[in-house]
Each structure stands twice: as structure tokens, then as C-alpha cells.
Short mmCIF file of N, CA and C in Angstrom, two decimals:
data_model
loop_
_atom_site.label_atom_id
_atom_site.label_comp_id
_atom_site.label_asym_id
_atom_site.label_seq_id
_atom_site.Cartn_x
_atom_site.Cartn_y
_atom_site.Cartn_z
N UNK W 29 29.84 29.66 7.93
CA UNK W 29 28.96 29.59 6.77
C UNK W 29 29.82 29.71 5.51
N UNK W 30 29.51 28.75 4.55
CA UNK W 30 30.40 28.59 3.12
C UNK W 30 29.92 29.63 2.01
N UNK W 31 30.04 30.22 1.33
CA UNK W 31 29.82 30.71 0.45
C UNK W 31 29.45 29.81 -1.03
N UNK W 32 28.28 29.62 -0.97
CA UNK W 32 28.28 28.39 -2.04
C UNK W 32 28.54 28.97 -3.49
N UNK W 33 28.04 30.37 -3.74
CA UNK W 33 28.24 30.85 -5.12
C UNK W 33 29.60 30.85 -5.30
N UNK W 34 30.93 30.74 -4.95
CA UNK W 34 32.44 30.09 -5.10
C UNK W 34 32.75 29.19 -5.32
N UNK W 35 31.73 28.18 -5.24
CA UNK W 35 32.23 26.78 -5.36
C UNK W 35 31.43 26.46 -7.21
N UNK W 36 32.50 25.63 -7.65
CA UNK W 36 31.68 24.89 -8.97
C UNK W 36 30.43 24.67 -8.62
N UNK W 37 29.65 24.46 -9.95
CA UNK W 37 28.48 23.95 -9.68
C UNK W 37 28.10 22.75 -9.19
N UNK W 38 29.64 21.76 -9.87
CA UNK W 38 29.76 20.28 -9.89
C UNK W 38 30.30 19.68 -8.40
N UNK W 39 30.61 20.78 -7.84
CA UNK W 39 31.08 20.37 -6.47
C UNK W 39 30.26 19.52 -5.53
N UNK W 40 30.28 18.68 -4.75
CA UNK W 40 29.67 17.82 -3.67
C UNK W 40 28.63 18.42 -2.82
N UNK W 41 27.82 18.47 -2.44
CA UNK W 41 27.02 19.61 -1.16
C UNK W 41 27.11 18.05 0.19
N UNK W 42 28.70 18.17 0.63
CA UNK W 42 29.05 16.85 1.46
C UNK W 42 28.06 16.77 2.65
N UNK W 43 27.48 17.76 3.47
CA UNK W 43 26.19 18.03 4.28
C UNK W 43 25.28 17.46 3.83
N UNK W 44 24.59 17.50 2.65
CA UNK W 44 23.66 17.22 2.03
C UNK W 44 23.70 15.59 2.01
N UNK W 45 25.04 14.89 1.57
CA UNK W 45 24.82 13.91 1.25
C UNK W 45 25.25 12.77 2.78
N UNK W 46 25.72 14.04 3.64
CA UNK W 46 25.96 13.19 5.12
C UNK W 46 24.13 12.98 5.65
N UNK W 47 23.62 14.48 5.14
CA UNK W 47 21.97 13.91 5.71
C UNK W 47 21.74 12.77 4.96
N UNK W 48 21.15 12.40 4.04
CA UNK W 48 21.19 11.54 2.93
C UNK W 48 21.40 10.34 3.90
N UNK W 49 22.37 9.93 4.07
CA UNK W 49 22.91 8.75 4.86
C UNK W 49 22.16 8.44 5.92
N UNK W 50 22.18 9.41 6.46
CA UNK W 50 21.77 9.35 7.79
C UNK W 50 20.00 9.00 7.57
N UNK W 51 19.18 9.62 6.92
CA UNK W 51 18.00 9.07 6.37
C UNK W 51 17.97 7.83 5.88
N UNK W 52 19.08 7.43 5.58
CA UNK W 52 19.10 6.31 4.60
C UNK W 52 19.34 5.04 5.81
N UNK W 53 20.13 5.67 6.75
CA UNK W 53 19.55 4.51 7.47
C UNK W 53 19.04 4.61 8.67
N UNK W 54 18.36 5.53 8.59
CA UNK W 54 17.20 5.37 9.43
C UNK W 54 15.68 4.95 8.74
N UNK W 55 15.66 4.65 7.94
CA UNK W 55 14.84 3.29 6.97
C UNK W 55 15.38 2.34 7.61
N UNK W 56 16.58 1.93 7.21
CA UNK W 56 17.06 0.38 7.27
C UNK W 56 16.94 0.27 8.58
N UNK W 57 16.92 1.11 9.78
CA UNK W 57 16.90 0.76 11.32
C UNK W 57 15.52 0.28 11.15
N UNK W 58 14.54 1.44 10.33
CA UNK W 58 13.07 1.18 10.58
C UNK W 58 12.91 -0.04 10.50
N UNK W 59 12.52 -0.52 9.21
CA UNK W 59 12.33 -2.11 8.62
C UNK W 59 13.52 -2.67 9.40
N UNK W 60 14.04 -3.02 10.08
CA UNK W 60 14.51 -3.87 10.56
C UNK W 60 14.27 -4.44 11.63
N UNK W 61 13.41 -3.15 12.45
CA UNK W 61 12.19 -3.40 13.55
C UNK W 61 11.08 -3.63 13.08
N UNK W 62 10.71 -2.82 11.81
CA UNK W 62 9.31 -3.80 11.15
C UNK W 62 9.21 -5.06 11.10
N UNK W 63 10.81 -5.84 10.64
CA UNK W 63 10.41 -7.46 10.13
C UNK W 63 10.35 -8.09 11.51
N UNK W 64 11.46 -7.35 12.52
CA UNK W 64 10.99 -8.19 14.08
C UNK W 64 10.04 -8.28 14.61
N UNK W 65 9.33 -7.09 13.99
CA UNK W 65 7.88 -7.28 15.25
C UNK W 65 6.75 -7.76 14.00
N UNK W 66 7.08 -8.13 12.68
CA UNK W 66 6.31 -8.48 11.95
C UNK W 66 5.52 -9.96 12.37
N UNK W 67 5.91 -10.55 12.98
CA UNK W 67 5.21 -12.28 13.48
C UNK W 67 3.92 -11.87 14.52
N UNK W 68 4.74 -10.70 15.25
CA UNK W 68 3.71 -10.30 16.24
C UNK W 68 2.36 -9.63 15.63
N UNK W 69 2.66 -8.82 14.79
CA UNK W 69 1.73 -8.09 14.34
C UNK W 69 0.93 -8.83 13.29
N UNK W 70 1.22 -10.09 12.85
CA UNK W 70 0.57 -10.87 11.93
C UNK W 70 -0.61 -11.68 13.20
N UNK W 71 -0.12 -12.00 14.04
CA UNK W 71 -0.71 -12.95 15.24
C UNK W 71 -1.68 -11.68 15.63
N UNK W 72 -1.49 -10.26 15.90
CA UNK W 72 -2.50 -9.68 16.01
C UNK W 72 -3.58 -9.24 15.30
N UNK W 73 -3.25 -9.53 13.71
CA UNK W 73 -4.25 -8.84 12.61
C UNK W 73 -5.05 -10.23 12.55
N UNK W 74 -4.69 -11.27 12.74
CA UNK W 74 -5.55 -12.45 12.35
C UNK W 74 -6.18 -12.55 13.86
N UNK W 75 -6.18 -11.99 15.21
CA UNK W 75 -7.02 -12.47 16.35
C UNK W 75 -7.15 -11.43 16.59
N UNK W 76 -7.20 -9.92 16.48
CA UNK W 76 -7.97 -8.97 16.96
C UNK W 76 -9.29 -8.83 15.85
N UNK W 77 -10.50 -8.23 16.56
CA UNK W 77 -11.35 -8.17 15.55
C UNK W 77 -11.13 -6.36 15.72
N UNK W 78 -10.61 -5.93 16.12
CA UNK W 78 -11.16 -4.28 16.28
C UNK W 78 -10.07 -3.67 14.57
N UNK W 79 -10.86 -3.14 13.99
CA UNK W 79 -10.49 -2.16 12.92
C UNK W 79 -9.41 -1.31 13.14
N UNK W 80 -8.94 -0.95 13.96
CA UNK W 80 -8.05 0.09 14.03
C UNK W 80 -6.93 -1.02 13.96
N UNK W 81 -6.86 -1.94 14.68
CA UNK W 81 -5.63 -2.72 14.79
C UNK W 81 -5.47 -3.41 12.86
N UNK W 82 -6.65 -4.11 13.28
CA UNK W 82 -6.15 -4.44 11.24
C UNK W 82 -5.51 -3.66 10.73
N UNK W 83 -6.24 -2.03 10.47
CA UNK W 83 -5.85 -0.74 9.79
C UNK W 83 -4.48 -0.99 10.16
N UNK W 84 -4.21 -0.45 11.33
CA UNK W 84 -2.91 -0.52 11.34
C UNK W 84 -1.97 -1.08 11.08
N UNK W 85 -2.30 -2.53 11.22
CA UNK W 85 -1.51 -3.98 10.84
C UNK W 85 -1.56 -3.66 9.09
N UNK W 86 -2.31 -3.57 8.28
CA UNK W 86 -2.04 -3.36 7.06
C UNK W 86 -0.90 -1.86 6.92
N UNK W 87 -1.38 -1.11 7.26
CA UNK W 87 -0.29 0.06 7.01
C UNK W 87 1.59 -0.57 6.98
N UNK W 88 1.29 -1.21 7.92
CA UNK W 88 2.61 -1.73 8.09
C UNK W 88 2.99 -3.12 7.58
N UNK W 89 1.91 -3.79 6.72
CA UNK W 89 2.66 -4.68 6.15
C UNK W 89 2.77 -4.17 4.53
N UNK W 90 2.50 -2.81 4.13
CA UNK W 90 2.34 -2.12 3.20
C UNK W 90 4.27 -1.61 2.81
N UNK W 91 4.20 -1.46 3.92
CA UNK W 91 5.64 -0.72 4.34
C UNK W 91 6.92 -2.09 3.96
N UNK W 92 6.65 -3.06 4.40
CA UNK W 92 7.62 -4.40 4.59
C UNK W 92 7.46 -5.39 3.39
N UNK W 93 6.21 -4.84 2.30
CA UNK W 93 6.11 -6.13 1.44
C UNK W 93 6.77 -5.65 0.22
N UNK W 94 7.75 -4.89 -0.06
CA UNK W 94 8.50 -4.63 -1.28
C UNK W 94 9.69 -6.16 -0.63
N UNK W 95 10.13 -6.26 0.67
CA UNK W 95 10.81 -7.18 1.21
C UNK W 95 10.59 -8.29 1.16
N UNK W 96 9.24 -8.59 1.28
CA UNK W 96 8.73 -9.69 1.88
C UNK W 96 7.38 -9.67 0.98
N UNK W 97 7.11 -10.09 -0.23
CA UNK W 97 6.49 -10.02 -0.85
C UNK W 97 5.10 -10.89 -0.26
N UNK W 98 5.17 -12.01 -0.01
CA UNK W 98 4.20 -13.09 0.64
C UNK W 98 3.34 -12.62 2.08
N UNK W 99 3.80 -11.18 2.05
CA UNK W 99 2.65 -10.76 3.25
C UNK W 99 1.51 -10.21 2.58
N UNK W 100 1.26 -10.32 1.06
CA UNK W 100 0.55 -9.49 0.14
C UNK W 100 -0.95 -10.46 0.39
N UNK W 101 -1.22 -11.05 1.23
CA UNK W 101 -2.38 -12.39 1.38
C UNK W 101 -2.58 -11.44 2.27
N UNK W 102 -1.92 -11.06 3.71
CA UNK W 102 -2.93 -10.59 4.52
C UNK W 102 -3.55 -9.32 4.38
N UNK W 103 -2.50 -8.53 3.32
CA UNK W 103 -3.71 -7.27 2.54
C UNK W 103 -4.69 -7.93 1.63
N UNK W 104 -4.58 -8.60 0.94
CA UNK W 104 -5.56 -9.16 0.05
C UNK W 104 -6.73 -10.05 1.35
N UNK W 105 -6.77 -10.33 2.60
CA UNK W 105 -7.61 -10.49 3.26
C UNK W 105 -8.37 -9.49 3.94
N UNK W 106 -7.79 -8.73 3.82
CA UNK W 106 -8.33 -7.25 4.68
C UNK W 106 -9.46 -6.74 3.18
N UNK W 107 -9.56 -7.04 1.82
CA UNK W 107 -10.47 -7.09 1.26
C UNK W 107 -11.60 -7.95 1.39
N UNK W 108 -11.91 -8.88 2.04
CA UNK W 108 -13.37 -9.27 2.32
C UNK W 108 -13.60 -9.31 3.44
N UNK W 109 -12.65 -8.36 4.21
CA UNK W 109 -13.43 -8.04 5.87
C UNK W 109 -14.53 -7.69 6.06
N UNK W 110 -15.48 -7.88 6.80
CA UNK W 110 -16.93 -7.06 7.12
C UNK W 110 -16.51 -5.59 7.66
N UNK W 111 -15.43 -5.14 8.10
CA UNK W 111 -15.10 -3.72 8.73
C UNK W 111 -15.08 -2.75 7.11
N UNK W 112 -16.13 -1.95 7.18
CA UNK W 112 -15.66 -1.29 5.89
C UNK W 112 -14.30 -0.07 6.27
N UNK W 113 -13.72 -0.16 7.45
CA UNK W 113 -12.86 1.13 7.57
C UNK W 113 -11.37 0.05 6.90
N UNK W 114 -11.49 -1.29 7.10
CA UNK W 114 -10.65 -2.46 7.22
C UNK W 114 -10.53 -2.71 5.48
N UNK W 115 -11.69 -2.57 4.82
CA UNK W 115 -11.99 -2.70 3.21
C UNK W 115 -11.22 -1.71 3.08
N UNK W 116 -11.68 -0.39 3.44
CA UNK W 116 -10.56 1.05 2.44
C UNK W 116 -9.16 0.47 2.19
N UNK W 117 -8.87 0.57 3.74
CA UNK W 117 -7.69 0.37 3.87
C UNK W 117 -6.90 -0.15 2.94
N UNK W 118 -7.29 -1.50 2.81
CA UNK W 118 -6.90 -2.19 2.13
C UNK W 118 -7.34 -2.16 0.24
N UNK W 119 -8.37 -1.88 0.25
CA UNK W 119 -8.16 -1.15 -1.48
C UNK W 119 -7.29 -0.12 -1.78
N UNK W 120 -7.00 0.65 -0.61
CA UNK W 120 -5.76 1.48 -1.17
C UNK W 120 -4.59 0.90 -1.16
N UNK W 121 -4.16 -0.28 -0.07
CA UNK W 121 -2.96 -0.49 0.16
C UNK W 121 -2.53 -1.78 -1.60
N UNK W 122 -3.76 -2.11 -1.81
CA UNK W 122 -3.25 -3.44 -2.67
C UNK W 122 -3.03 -2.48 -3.81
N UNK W 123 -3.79 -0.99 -4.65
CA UNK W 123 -2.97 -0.24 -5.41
C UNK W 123 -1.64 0.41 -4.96
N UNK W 124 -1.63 0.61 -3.99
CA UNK W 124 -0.31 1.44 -3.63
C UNK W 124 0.72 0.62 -3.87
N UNK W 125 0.71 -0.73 -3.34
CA UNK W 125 1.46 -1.64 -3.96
C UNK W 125 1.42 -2.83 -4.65
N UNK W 126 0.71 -2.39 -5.55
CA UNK W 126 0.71 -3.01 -7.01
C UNK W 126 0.45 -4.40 -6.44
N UNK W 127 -0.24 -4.76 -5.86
CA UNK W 127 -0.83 -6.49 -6.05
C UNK W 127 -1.50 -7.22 -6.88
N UNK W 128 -0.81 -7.28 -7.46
CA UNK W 128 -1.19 -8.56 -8.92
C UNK W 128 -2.00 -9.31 -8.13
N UNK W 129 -1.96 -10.23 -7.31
CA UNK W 129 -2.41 -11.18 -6.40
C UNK W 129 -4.36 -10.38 -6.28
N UNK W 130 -4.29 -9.46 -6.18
CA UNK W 130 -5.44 -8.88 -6.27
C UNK W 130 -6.31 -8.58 -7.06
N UNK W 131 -6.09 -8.78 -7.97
CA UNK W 131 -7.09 -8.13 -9.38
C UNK W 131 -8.22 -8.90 -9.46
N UNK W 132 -8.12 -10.04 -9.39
CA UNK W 132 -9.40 -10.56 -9.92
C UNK W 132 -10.35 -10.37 -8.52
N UNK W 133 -10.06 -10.37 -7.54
CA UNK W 133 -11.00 -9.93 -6.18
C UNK W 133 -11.67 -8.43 -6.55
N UNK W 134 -10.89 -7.72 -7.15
CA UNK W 134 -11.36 -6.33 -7.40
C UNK W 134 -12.23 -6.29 -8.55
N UNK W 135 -11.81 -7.09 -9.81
CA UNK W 135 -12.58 -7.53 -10.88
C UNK W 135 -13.72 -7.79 -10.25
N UNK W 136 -13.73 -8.93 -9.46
CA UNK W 136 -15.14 -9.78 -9.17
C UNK W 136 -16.00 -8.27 -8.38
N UNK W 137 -15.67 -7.50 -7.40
CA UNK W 137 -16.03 -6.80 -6.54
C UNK W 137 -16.58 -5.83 -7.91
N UNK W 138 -15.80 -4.99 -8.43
CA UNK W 138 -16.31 -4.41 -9.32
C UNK W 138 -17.79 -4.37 -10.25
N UNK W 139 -17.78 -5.98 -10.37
CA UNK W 139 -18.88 -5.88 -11.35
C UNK W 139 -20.21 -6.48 -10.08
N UNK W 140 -20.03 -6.90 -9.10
CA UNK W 140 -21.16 -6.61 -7.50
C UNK W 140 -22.02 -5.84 -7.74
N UNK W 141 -23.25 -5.71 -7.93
CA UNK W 141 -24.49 -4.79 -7.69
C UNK W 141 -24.38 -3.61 -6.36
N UNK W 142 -23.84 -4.56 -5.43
CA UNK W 142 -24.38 -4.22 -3.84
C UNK W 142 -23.09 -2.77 -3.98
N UNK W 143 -22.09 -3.13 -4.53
CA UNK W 143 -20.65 -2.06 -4.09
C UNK W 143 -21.04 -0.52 -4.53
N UNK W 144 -20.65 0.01 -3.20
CA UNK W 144 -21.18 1.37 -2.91
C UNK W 144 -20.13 2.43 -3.88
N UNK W 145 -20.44 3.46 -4.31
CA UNK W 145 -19.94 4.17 -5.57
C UNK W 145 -18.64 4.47 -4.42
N UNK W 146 -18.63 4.77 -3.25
CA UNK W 146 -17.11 4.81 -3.02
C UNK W 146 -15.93 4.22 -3.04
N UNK W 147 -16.37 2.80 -2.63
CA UNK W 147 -15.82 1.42 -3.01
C UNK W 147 -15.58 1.22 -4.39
N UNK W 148 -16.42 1.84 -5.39
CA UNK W 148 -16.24 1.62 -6.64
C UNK W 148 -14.96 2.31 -6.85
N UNK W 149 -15.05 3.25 -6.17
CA UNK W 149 -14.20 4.36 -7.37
C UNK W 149 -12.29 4.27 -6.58
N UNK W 150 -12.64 3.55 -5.18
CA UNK W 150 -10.80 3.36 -4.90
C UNK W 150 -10.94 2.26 -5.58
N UNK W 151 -11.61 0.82 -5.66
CA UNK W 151 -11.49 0.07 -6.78
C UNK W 151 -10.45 -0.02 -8.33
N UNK W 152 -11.35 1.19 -9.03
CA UNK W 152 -10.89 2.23 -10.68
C UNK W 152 -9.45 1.93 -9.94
N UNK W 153 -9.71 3.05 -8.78
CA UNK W 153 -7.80 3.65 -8.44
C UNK W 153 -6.94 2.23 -8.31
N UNK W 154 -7.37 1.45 -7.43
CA UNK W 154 -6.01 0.71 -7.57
C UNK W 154 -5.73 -0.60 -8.45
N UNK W 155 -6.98 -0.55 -9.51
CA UNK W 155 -6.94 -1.60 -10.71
C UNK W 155 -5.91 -0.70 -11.23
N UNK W 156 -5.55 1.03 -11.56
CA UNK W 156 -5.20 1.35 -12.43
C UNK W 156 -3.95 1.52 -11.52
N UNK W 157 -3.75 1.51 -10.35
CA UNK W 157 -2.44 1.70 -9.89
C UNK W 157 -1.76 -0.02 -10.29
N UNK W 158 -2.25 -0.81 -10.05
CA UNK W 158 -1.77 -2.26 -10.47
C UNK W 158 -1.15 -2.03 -11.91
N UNK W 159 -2.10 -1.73 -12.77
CA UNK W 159 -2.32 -1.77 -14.21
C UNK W 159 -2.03 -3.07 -15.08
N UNK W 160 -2.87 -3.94 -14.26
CA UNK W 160 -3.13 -5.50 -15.17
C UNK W 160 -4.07 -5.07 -16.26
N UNK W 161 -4.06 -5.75 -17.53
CA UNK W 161 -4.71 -5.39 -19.12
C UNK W 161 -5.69 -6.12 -18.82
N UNK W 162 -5.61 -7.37 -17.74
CA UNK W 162 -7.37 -8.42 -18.00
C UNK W 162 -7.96 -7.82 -16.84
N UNK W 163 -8.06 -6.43 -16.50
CA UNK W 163 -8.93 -5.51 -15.61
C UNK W 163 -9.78 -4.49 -17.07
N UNK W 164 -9.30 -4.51 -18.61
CA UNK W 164 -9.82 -3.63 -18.84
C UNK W 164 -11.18 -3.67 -19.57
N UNK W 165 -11.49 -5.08 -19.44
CA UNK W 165 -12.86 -5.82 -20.01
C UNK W 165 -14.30 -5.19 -18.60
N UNK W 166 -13.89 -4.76 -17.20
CA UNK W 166 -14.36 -4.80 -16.21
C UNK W 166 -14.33 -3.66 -15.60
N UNK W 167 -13.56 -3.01 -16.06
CA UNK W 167 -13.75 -1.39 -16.87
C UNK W 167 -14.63 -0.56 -17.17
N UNK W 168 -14.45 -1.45 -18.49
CA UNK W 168 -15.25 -0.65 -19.72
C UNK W 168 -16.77 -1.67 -19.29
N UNK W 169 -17.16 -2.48 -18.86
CA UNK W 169 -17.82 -2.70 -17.97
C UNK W 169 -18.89 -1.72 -17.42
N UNK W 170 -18.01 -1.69 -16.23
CA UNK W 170 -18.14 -1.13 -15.16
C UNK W 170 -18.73 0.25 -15.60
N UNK W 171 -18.02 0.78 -16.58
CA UNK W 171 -18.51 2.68 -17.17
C UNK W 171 -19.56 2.22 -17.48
N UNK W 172 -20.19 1.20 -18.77
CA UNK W 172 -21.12 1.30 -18.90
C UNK W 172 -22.80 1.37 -18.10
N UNK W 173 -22.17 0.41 -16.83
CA UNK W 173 -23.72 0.06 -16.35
C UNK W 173 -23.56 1.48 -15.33
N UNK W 174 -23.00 2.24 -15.43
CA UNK W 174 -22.68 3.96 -14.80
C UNK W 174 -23.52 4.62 -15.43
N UNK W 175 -23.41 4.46 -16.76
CA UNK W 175 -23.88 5.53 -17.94
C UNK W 175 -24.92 4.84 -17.60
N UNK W 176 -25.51 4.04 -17.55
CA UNK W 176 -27.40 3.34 -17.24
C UNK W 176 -28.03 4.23 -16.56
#
């Protein structure tokens, strides 16, 4: 055991930065099995109908689309699923990662009669996690027919 109060402050914590590494690529191992089994798991989100598998299939193309930006369609499809566990999902995943590609689906959904105040309100969340400016007409919108 080192005595760390002896050492500069400015000194290395070389442990620290050997974990570091070692986290660091155990990401890059991850995604690197994500993008292999990514064809498979696309072939399963478009022919399974069961919710858990979508769910899941989105979680993980959530994970791979900072990479692979063009998987941002099959989250943006998991918004007009009939599965509402398949809808969450995916209203959280298109704020979590910022899908431009999405706004106006959420716009349009937003100002819907039928959309249930829970739906409304991850809606708010991931218009404002996006933070596109032609969401804020649909908004201020949206508050008002609230206050009604």
C-alpha cells in the first residue's frame, strides 16, 4: 500500500488510469459486438411483434446510433407502434439521443386530442432533450389547451 499523502498532488494515480483503459475498452469490445449482431437484431425488431423484443431492440440501437447514425428510423418507428410499452420506449430513446429526425412526429403527436397526459409529458421531455426552436410554437401550445 502507497502512501498517497507523499506523493505531489500532480502526480499520476497510474492504477486509476490502468482501470480507465481497461473500461475504455471494454466499450469498444461492447459496440463491436453491438454492430455484429446489429443486422440480426434489426431483422428481429421489424418481424417480431412481441414488445419486449422491440423494447429491447431499441435500447440497443440507442447505444450504437452515436456510430451509426441512420439506425435513428427504427427508433423513430417504434413511435407509431400500437405497443404503448414500445411508444415509451421510444419517446425516451429519441430524447436521450437527440433525434432531430423526430420532432415533427412529436410536434404532430403533441398537439393529438387522444394523447394521454403521460405520453404528453415524456413528449415536453424529449422535445426539450432534442431542443429544436420550431418545437416552441407547440409548446406554448400545448400549455395552453392544459390551462383550459
Amino acid at each position: 500500500m502507497r502512501h498517497t499523502s507523499m506523493l505531489p498532488q500532480h502526480t499520476l494515480d497510474v492504477e486509476a488510469i490502468r482501470y480507465e483503459i481497461i473500461d475504455t475498452l471494454e466499450v469498444i469490445n461492447n459496440m463491436e459486438y453491438m454492430l455484429k449482431a446489429l443486422p440480426s437484431v434489426i431483422e428481429y425488431y421489424q418481424n417480431d411483434a412481441n414488445p419486449y423484443v422491440k423494447c429491447s431492440s431499441i435500447r440497443l440501437f440507442s447505444s450504437v446510433y452515436k456510430v451509426k447514425p441512420e439506425i435513428s428510423k427504427y427508433i423513430i418507428q417504434g413511435l407509431k407502434s400500437e405497443s404503448e410499452e414500445v411508444k415509451k420506449q421510444s419517446l425516451f430513446i429519441v430524447g436521450y439521443c437527440k433525434i432531430k429526425e423526430a420532432v415533427k412526429i412529436l410536434n404532430e403527436r403533441l398537439m393529438e386530442i387522444n394523447t394521454s397526459e403521460d405520453e404528453r409529458i415524456s413528449i415536453i421531455y424529449s422535445l426539450g432533450e432534442i431542443g429544436d426552436i420550431s418545437s416552441a410554437p407547440f409548446l406554448i401550445k400545448s400549455l395552453k389547451n392544459e390551462k383550459k
